[in-house]
Every structure is written in C-alpha cells, then in structure tokens.
Amino acid sequence: MKPYSRIRDFREDKDMTQAEIAEILHCSQRVYSNYERGDIDIPTEVLRILARFHNTSVDYLLELTDDPRPYPRKR
C-alpha cells in the first residue's frame, strides 16, 4: 500500500475530485495529487483537516490503526 492511500480512498468514496479536496485544503490540485501519491509528506495541519473532513483519525489516515472511528474530540 502507498503511504497515503486512505486519503485517496476517502476522496473516491465521496466521488470528489482532487481539485475539490485541494480547494478545501487551500492548496493546488498538483500538491494534493503529490500527497495522494506519497511524493511529499502531508503537513500535520493538513492531516488534521483531512481527518475531520472524513470523520476519522489521523492514525487511521497514516495506517497506524485499522479502526476508522475518530477519537473523542476535546472541547
């Protein structure tokens, strides 16, 4: 598996384009494409945004767990 294959899976499950996700992240489609391919590391804040958007945990996105449920949020 590629390092960030789960972000691609989530995007495709929502029938979204790379450009649509890139707009949410305030980056270019090319940068987002590089994230999906694992050509560049995803910054921590971008991982946090993606985890919240996809209602999962950063650990799941990074394949540190197979449990997609998000952790309880701090208030």
PDB file of N, CA and C in Angstrom:
ATOM      1  N   MET A   1       0.833  -1.191   0.000  1.00  0.00           N
ATOM      2  CA  MET A   1       0.000   0.000   0.000  1.00  0.00           C
ATOM      3  C   MET A   1       0.872   1.247   0.000  1.00  0.00           C
ATOM      4  N   LYS A   2       0.395   2.257  -0.670  1.00  0.00           N
ATOM      5  CA  LYS A   2       1.107   3.532  -0.677  1.00  0.00           C
ATOM      6  C   LYS A   2       0.903   4.217   0.673  1.00  0.00           C
ATOM      7  N   PRO A   3       1.833   5.095   1.044  1.00  0.00           N
ATOM      8  CA  PRO A   3       1.756   5.713   2.378  1.00  0.00           C
ATOM      9  C   PRO A   3       0.448   6.451   2.664  1.00  0.00           C
ATOM     10  N   TYR A   4      -0.157   7.059   1.663  1.00  0.00           N
ATOM     11  CA  TYR A   4      -1.367   7.844   1.907  1.00  0.00           C
ATOM     12  C   TYR A   4      -2.536   7.348   1.068  1.00  0.00           C
ATOM     13  N   SER A   5      -2.628   6.042   0.865  1.00  0.00           N
ATOM     14  CA  SER A   5      -3.693   5.503   0.015  1.00  0.00           C
ATOM     15  C   SER A   5      -5.079   5.742   0.602  1.00  0.00           C
ATOM     16  N   ARG A   6      -5.179   5.868   1.907  1.00  0.00           N
ATOM     17  CA  ARG A   6      -6.506   6.049   2.513  1.00  0.00           C
ATOM     18  C   ARG A   6      -7.100   7.415   2.196  1.00  0.00           C
ATOM     19  N   ILE A   7      -6.275   8.425   1.999  1.00  0.00           N
ATOM     20  CA  ILE A   7      -6.879   9.721   1.647  1.00  0.00           C
ATOM     21  C   ILE A   7      -7.480   9.645   0.251  1.00  0.00           C
ATOM     22  N   ARG A   8      -6.868   8.874  -0.630  1.00  0.00           N
ATOM     23  CA  ARG A   8      -7.446   8.687  -1.966  1.00  0.00           C
ATOM     24  C   ARG A   8      -8.743   7.889  -1.860  1.00  0.00           C
ATOM     25  N   ASP A   9      -8.735   6.825  -1.061  1.00  0.00           N
ATOM     26  CA  ASP A   9      -9.937   6.011  -0.897  1.00  0.00           C
ATOM     27  C   ASP A   9     -11.108   6.847  -0.379  1.00  0.00           C
ATOM     28  N   PHE A  10     -10.863   7.674   0.640  1.00  0.00           N
ATOM     29  CA  PHE A  10     -11.922   8.530   1.181  1.00  0.00           C
ATOM     30  C   PHE A  10     -12.441   9.496   0.112  1.00  0.00           C
ATOM     31  N   ARG A  11     -11.528  10.093  -0.633  1.00  0.00           N
ATOM     32  CA  ARG A  11     -11.931  11.045  -1.680  1.00  0.00           C
ATOM     33  C   ARG A  11     -12.802  10.347  -2.716  1.00  0.00           C
ATOM     34  N   GLU A  12     -12.366   9.193  -3.169  1.00  0.00           N
ATOM     35  CA  GLU A  12     -13.132   8.463  -4.181  1.00  0.00           C
ATOM     36  C   GLU A  12     -14.474   7.986  -3.644  1.00  0.00           C
ATOM     37  N   ASP A  13     -14.525   7.589  -2.373  1.00  0.00           N
ATOM     38  CA  ASP A  13     -15.794   7.174  -1.769  1.00  0.00           C
ATOM     39  C   ASP A  13     -16.815   8.304  -1.767  1.00  0.00           C
ATOM     40  N   LYS A  14     -16.321   9.539  -1.700  1.00  0.00           N
ATOM     41  CA  LYS A  14     -17.210  10.709  -1.712  1.00  0.00           C
ATOM     42  C   LYS A  14     -17.403  11.263  -3.123  1.00  0.00           C
ATOM     43  N   ASP A  15     -16.887  10.559  -4.122  1.00  0.00           N
ATOM     44  CA  ASP A  15     -16.986  11.000  -5.520  1.00  0.00           C
ATOM     45  C   ASP A  15     -16.499  12.435  -5.697  1.00  0.00           C
ATOM     46  N   MET A  16     -15.382  12.741  -5.069  1.00  0.00           N
ATOM     47  CA  MET A  16     -14.795  14.075  -5.169  1.00  0.00           C
ATOM     48  C   MET A  16     -13.539  14.018  -6.021  1.00  0.00           C
ATOM     49  N   THR A  17     -13.248  15.121  -6.679  1.00  0.00           N
ATOM     50  CA  THR A  17     -12.024  15.218  -7.461  1.00  0.00           C
ATOM     51  C   THR A  17     -10.885  15.696  -6.574  1.00  0.00           C
ATOM     52  N   GLN A  18      -9.675  15.518  -7.065  1.00  0.00           N
ATOM     53  CA  GLN A  18      -8.526  16.055  -6.342  1.00  0.00           C
ATOM     54  C   GLN A  18      -8.641  17.566  -6.223  1.00  0.00           C
ATOM     55  N   ALA A  19      -9.128  18.217  -7.256  1.00  0.00           N
ATOM     56  CA  ALA A  19      -9.265  19.676  -7.231  1.00  0.00           C
ATOM     57  C   ALA A  19     -10.241  20.121  -6.142  1.00  0.00           C
ATOM     58  N   GLU A  20     -11.313  19.362  -5.936  1.00  0.00           N
ATOM     59  CA  GLU A  20     -12.286  19.726  -4.894  1.00  0.00           C
ATOM     60  C   GLU A  20     -11.671  19.606  -3.504  1.00  0.00           C
ATOM     61  N   ILE A  21     -10.930  18.546  -3.262  1.00  0.00           N
ATOM     62  CA  ILE A  21     -10.272  18.395  -1.959  1.00  0.00           C
ATOM     63  C   ILE A  21      -9.188  19.455  -1.796  1.00  0.00           C
ATOM     64  N   ALA A  22      -8.444  19.712  -2.859  1.00  0.00           N
ATOM     65  CA  ALA A  22      -7.396  20.738  -2.800  1.00  0.00           C
ATOM     66  C   ALA A  22      -7.977  22.094  -2.423  1.00  0.00           C
ATOM     67  N   GLU A  23      -9.163  22.393  -2.930  1.00  0.00           N
ATOM     68  CA  GLU A  23      -9.807  23.674  -2.589  1.00  0.00           C
ATOM     69  C   GLU A  23     -10.110  23.746  -1.095  1.00  0.00           C
ATOM     70  N   ILE A  24     -10.566  22.661  -0.526  1.00  0.00           N
ATOM     71  CA  ILE A  24     -10.848  22.610   0.910  1.00  0.00           C
ATOM     72  C   ILE A  24      -9.568  22.825   1.709  1.00  0.00           C
ATOM     73  N   LEU A  25      -8.460  22.281   1.194  1.00  0.00           N
ATOM     74  CA  LEU A  25      -7.175  22.373   1.892  1.00  0.00           C
ATOM     75  C   LEU A  25      -6.399  23.647   1.568  1.00  0.00           C
ATOM     76  N   HIS A  26      -6.935  24.453   0.656  1.00  0.00           N
ATOM     77  CA  HIS A  26      -6.274  25.686   0.228  1.00  0.00           C
ATOM     78  C   HIS A  26      -4.896  25.410  -0.362  1.00  0.00           C
ATOM     79  N   CYS A  27      -4.857  24.401  -1.235  1.00  0.00           N
ATOM     80  CA  CYS A  27      -3.625  24.095  -1.956  1.00  0.00           C
ATOM     81  C   CYS A  27      -3.994  23.798  -3.412  1.00  0.00           C
ATOM     82  N   SER A  28      -3.010  23.600  -4.229  1.00  0.00           N
ATOM     83  CA  SER A  28      -3.283  23.292  -5.629  1.00  0.00           C
ATOM     84  C   SER A  28      -3.623  21.807  -5.793  1.00  0.00           C
ATOM     85  N   GLN A  29      -4.240  21.490  -6.913  1.00  0.00           N
ATOM     86  CA  GLN A  29      -4.553  20.100  -7.225  1.00  0.00           C
ATOM     87  C   GLN A  29      -3.260  19.298  -7.336  1.00  0.00           C
ATOM     88  N   ARG A  30      -2.232  19.909  -7.883  1.00  0.00           N
ATOM     89  CA  ARG A  30      -0.946  19.217  -8.045  1.00  0.00           C
ATOM     90  C   ARG A  30      -0.348  18.838  -6.683  1.00  0.00           C
ATOM     91  N   VAL A  31      -0.402  19.764  -5.727  1.00  0.00           N
ATOM     92  CA  VAL A  31       0.111  19.465  -4.381  1.00  0.00           C
ATOM     93  C   VAL A  31      -0.691  18.321  -3.765  1.00  0.00           C
ATOM     94  N   TYR A  32      -2.018  18.402  -3.882  1.00  0.00           N
ATOM     95  CA  TYR A  32      -2.844  17.336  -3.315  1.00  0.00           C
ATOM     96  C   TYR A  32      -2.534  15.994  -3.984  1.00  0.00           C
ATOM     97  N   SER A  33      -2.354  16.003  -5.284  1.00  0.00           N
ATOM     98  CA  SER A  33      -2.000  14.792  -6.015  1.00  0.00           C
ATOM     99  C   SER A  33      -0.688  14.209  -5.478  1.00  0.00           C
ATOM    100  N   ASN A  34       0.258  15.083  -5.194  1.00  0.00           N
ATOM    101  CA  ASN A  34       1.532  14.638  -4.608  1.00  0.00           C
ATOM    102  C   ASN A  34       1.316  14.002  -3.238  1.00  0.00           C
ATOM    103  N   TYR A  35       0.373  14.535  -2.460  1.00  0.00           N
ATOM    104  CA  TYR A  35       0.048  13.929  -1.168  1.00  0.00           C
ATOM    105  C   TYR A  35      -0.453  12.500  -1.382  1.00  0.00           C
ATOM    106  N   GLU A  36      -1.423  12.342  -2.275  1.00  0.00           N
ATOM    107  CA  GLU A  36      -2.016  11.023  -2.501  1.00  0.00           C
ATOM    108  C   GLU A  36      -0.977  10.006  -2.960  1.00  0.00           C
ATOM    109  N   ARG A  37      -0.081  10.420  -3.803  1.00  0.00           N
ATOM    110  CA  ARG A  37       0.942   9.511  -4.330  1.00  0.00           C
ATOM    111  C   ARG A  37       2.065   9.248  -3.330  1.00  0.00           C
ATOM    112  N   GLY A  38       2.117  10.040  -2.272  1.00  0.00           N
ATOM    113  CA  GLY A  38       3.185   9.890  -1.297  1.00  0.00           C
ATOM    114  C   GLY A  38       4.481  10.515  -1.759  1.00  0.00           C
ATOM    115  N   ASP A  39       4.407  11.382  -2.766  1.00  0.00           N
ATOM    116  CA  ASP A  39       5.610  12.047  -3.261  1.00  0.00           C
ATOM    117  C   ASP A  39       6.124  13.092  -2.279  1.00  0.00           C
ATOM    118  N   ILE A  40       5.204  13.665  -1.503  1.00  0.00           N
ATOM    119  CA  ILE A  40       5.594  14.611  -0.449  1.00  0.00           C
ATOM    120  C   ILE A  40       4.806  14.262   0.816  1.00  0.00           C
ATOM    121  N   ASP A  41       5.403  14.524   1.953  1.00  0.00           N
ATOM    122  CA  ASP A  41       4.717  14.278   3.222  1.00  0.00           C
ATOM    123  C   ASP A  41       3.621  15.308   3.432  1.00  0.00           C
ATOM    124  N   ILE A  42       2.562  14.868   4.054  1.00  0.00           N
ATOM    125  CA  ILE A  42       1.439  15.752   4.335  1.00  0.00           C
ATOM    126  C   ILE A  42       1.720  16.486   5.645  1.00  0.00           C
ATOM    127  N   PRO A  43       1.629  17.816   5.640  1.00  0.00           N
ATOM    128  CA  PRO A  43       1.832  18.570   6.882  1.00  0.00           C
ATOM    129  C   PRO A  43       0.787  18.181   7.941  1.00  0.00           C
ATOM    130  N   THR A  44       1.183  18.293   9.190  1.00  0.00           N
ATOM    131  CA  THR A  44       0.320  17.914  10.304  1.00  0.00           C
ATOM    132  C   THR A  44      -1.041  18.597  10.237  1.00  0.00           C
ATOM    133  N   GLU A  45      -1.071  19.892   9.984  1.00  0.00           N
ATOM    134  CA  GLU A  45      -2.357  20.607   9.954  1.00  0.00           C
ATOM    135  C   GLU A  45      -3.248  20.096   8.830  1.00  0.00           C
ATOM    136  N   VAL A  46      -2.669  19.741   7.706  1.00  0.00           N
ATOM    137  CA  VAL A  46      -3.455  19.194   6.594  1.00  0.00           C
ATOM    138  C   VAL A  46      -4.021  17.828   6.990  1.00  0.00           C
ATOM    139  N   LEU A  47      -3.238  17.023   7.668  1.00  0.00           N
ATOM    140  CA  LEU A  47      -3.742  15.736   8.159  1.00  0.00           C
ATOM    141  C   LEU A  47      -4.912  15.928   9.119  1.00  0.00           C
ATOM    142  N   ARG A  48      -4.801  16.920   9.977  1.00  0.00           N
ATOM    143  CA  ARG A  48      -5.901  17.209  10.912  1.00  0.00           C
ATOM    144  C   ARG A  48      -7.163  17.605  10.160  1.00  0.00           C
ATOM    145  N   ILE A  49      -7.017  18.455   9.150  1.00  0.00           N
ATOM    146  CA  ILE A  49      -8.174  18.885   8.354  1.00  0.00           C
ATOM    147  C   ILE A  49      -8.794  17.686   7.646  1.00  0.00           C
ATOM    148  N   LEU A  50      -7.963  16.854   7.038  1.00  0.00           N
ATOM    149  CA  LEU A  50      -8.476  15.678   6.331  1.00  0.00           C
ATOM    150  C   LEU A  50      -9.184  14.720   7.283  1.00  0.00           C
ATOM    151  N   ALA A  51      -8.615  14.494   8.455  1.00  0.00           N
ATOM    152  CA  ALA A  51      -9.241  13.593   9.427  1.00  0.00           C
ATOM    153  C   ALA A  51     -10.611  14.119   9.845  1.00  0.00           C
ATOM    154  N   ARG A  52     -10.704  15.405  10.108  1.00  0.00           N
ATOM    155  CA  ARG A  52     -12.006  15.981  10.480  1.00  0.00           C
ATOM    156  C   ARG A  52     -12.987  15.904   9.324  1.00  0.00           C
ATOM    157  N   PHE A  53     -12.531  16.230   8.127  1.00  0.00           N
ATOM    158  CA  PHE A  53     -13.407  16.219   6.953  1.00  0.00           C
ATOM    159  C   PHE A  53     -13.953  14.810   6.693  1.00  0.00           C
ATOM    160  N   HIS A  54     -13.117  13.807   6.864  1.00  0.00           N
ATOM    161  CA  HIS A  54     -13.528  12.430   6.587  1.00  0.00           C
ATOM    162  C   HIS A  54     -14.044  11.695   7.831  1.00  0.00           C
ATOM    163  N   ASN A  55     -14.132  12.412   8.957  1.00  0.00           N
ATOM    164  CA  ASN A  55     -14.648  11.855  10.209  1.00  0.00           C
ATOM    165  C   ASN A  55     -13.894  10.582  10.611  1.00  0.00           C
ATOM    166  N   THR A  56     -12.597  10.717  10.680  1.00  0.00           N
ATOM    167  CA  THR A  56     -11.736   9.613  11.075  1.00  0.00           C
ATOM    168  C   THR A  56     -10.591  10.167  11.914  1.00  0.00           C
ATOM    169  N   SER A  57      -9.607   9.346  12.195  1.00  0.00           N
ATOM    170  CA  SER A  57      -8.449   9.811  12.963  1.00  0.00           C
ATOM    171  C   SER A  57      -7.231   9.950  12.054  1.00  0.00           C
ATOM    172  N   VAL A  58      -6.304  10.769  12.480  1.00  0.00           N
ATOM    173  CA  VAL A  58      -5.031  10.891  11.760  1.00  0.00           C
ATOM    174  C   VAL A  58      -4.320   9.531  11.766  1.00  0.00           C
ATOM    175  N   ASP A  59      -4.420   8.809  12.870  1.00  0.00           N
ATOM    176  CA  ASP A  59      -3.805   7.484  12.942  1.00  0.00           C
ATOM    177  C   ASP A  59      -4.336   6.568  11.841  1.00  0.00           C
ATOM    178  N   TYR A  60      -5.625   6.645  11.568  1.00  0.00           N
ATOM    179  CA  TYR A  60      -6.193   5.819  10.507  1.00  0.00           C
ATOM    180  C   TYR A  60      -5.654   6.251   9.145  1.00  0.00           C
ATOM    181  N   LEU A  61      -5.586   7.550   8.907  1.00  0.00           N
ATOM    182  CA  LEU A  61      -5.056   8.043   7.633  1.00  0.00           C
ATOM    183  C   LEU A  61      -3.616   7.603   7.429  1.00  0.00           C
ATOM    184  N   LEU A  62      -2.857   7.533   8.510  1.00  0.00           N
ATOM    185  CA  LEU A  62      -1.445   7.145   8.441  1.00  0.00           C
ATOM    186  C   LEU A  62      -1.242   5.634   8.551  1.00  0.00           C
ATOM    187  N   GLU A  63      -2.345   4.887   8.594  1.00  0.00           N
ATOM    188  CA  GLU A  63      -2.326   3.430   8.676  1.00  0.00           C
ATOM    189  C   GLU A  63      -1.641   2.916   9.940  1.00  0.00           C
ATOM    190  N   LEU A  64      -1.803   3.665  11.038  1.00  0.00           N
ATOM    191  CA  LEU A  64      -1.297   3.231  12.332  1.00  0.00           C
ATOM    192  C   LEU A  64      -2.341   2.406  13.072  1.00  0.00           C
ATOM    193  N   THR A  65      -3.579   2.449  12.585  1.00  0.00           N
ATOM    194  CA  THR A  65      -4.677   1.654  13.119  1.00  0.00           C
ATOM    195  C   THR A  65      -5.579   1.267  11.959  1.00  0.00           C
ATOM    196  N   ASP A  66      -6.323   0.206  12.153  1.00  0.00           N
ATOM    197  CA  ASP A  66      -7.310  -0.194  11.152  1.00  0.00           C
ATOM    198  C   ASP A  66      -8.719   0.195  11.578  1.00  0.00           C
ATOM    199  N   ASP A  67      -8.827   0.898  12.687  1.00  0.00           N
ATOM    200  CA  ASP A  67     -10.117   1.357  13.192  1.00  0.00           C
ATOM    201  C   ASP A  67     -10.373   2.773  12.659  1.00  0.00           C
ATOM    202  N   PRO A  68     -11.335   2.928  11.752  1.00  0.00           N
ATOM    203  CA  PRO A  68     -11.577   4.242  11.148  1.00  0.00           C
ATOM    204  C   PRO A  68     -12.335   5.230  12.037  1.00  0.00           C
ATOM    205  N   ARG A  69     -12.822   4.768  13.187  1.00  0.00           N
ATOM    206  CA  ARG A  69     -13.591   5.672  14.050  1.00  0.00           C
ATOM    207  C   ARG A  69     -12.706   6.789  14.591  1.00  0.00           C
ATOM    208  N   PRO A  70     -13.236   8.003  14.625  1.00  0.00           N
ATOM    209  CA  PRO A  70     -12.443   9.121  15.165  1.00  0.00           C
ATOM    210  C   PRO A  70     -12.350   9.019  16.678  1.00  0.00           C
ATOM    211  N   TYR A  71     -11.306   9.622  17.216  1.00  0.00           N
ATOM    212  CA  TYR A  71     -11.166   9.712  18.656  1.00  0.00           C
ATOM    213  C   TYR A  71     -12.125  10.786  19.167  1.00  0.00           C
ATOM    214  N   PRO A  72     -12.501  10.709  20.448  1.00  0.00           N
ATOM    215  CA  PRO A  72     -13.331  11.790  21.007  1.00  0.00           C
ATOM    216  C   PRO A  72     -12.583  13.121  20.886  1.00  0.00           C
ATOM    217  N   ARG A  73     -13.316  14.166  20.558  1.00  0.00           N
ATOM    218  CA  ARG A  73     -12.713  15.488  20.391  1.00  0.00           C
ATOM    219  C   ARG A  73     -12.670  16.241  21.714  1.00  0.00           C
ATOM    220  N   LYS A  74     -11.635  17.054  21.848  1.00  0.00           N
ATOM    221  CA  LYS A  74     -11.553  17.948  23.008  1.00  0.00           C
ATOM    222  C   LYS A  74     -12.532  19.085  22.794  1.00  0.00           C
ATOM    223  N   ARG A  75     -13.037  19.601  23.871  1.00  0.00           N
ATOM    224  CA  ARG A  75     -13.972  20.730  23.760  1.00  0.00           C
ATOM    225  C   ARG A  75     -13.267  22.009  23.964  1.00  0.00           C
TER     226      ARG A  75
END
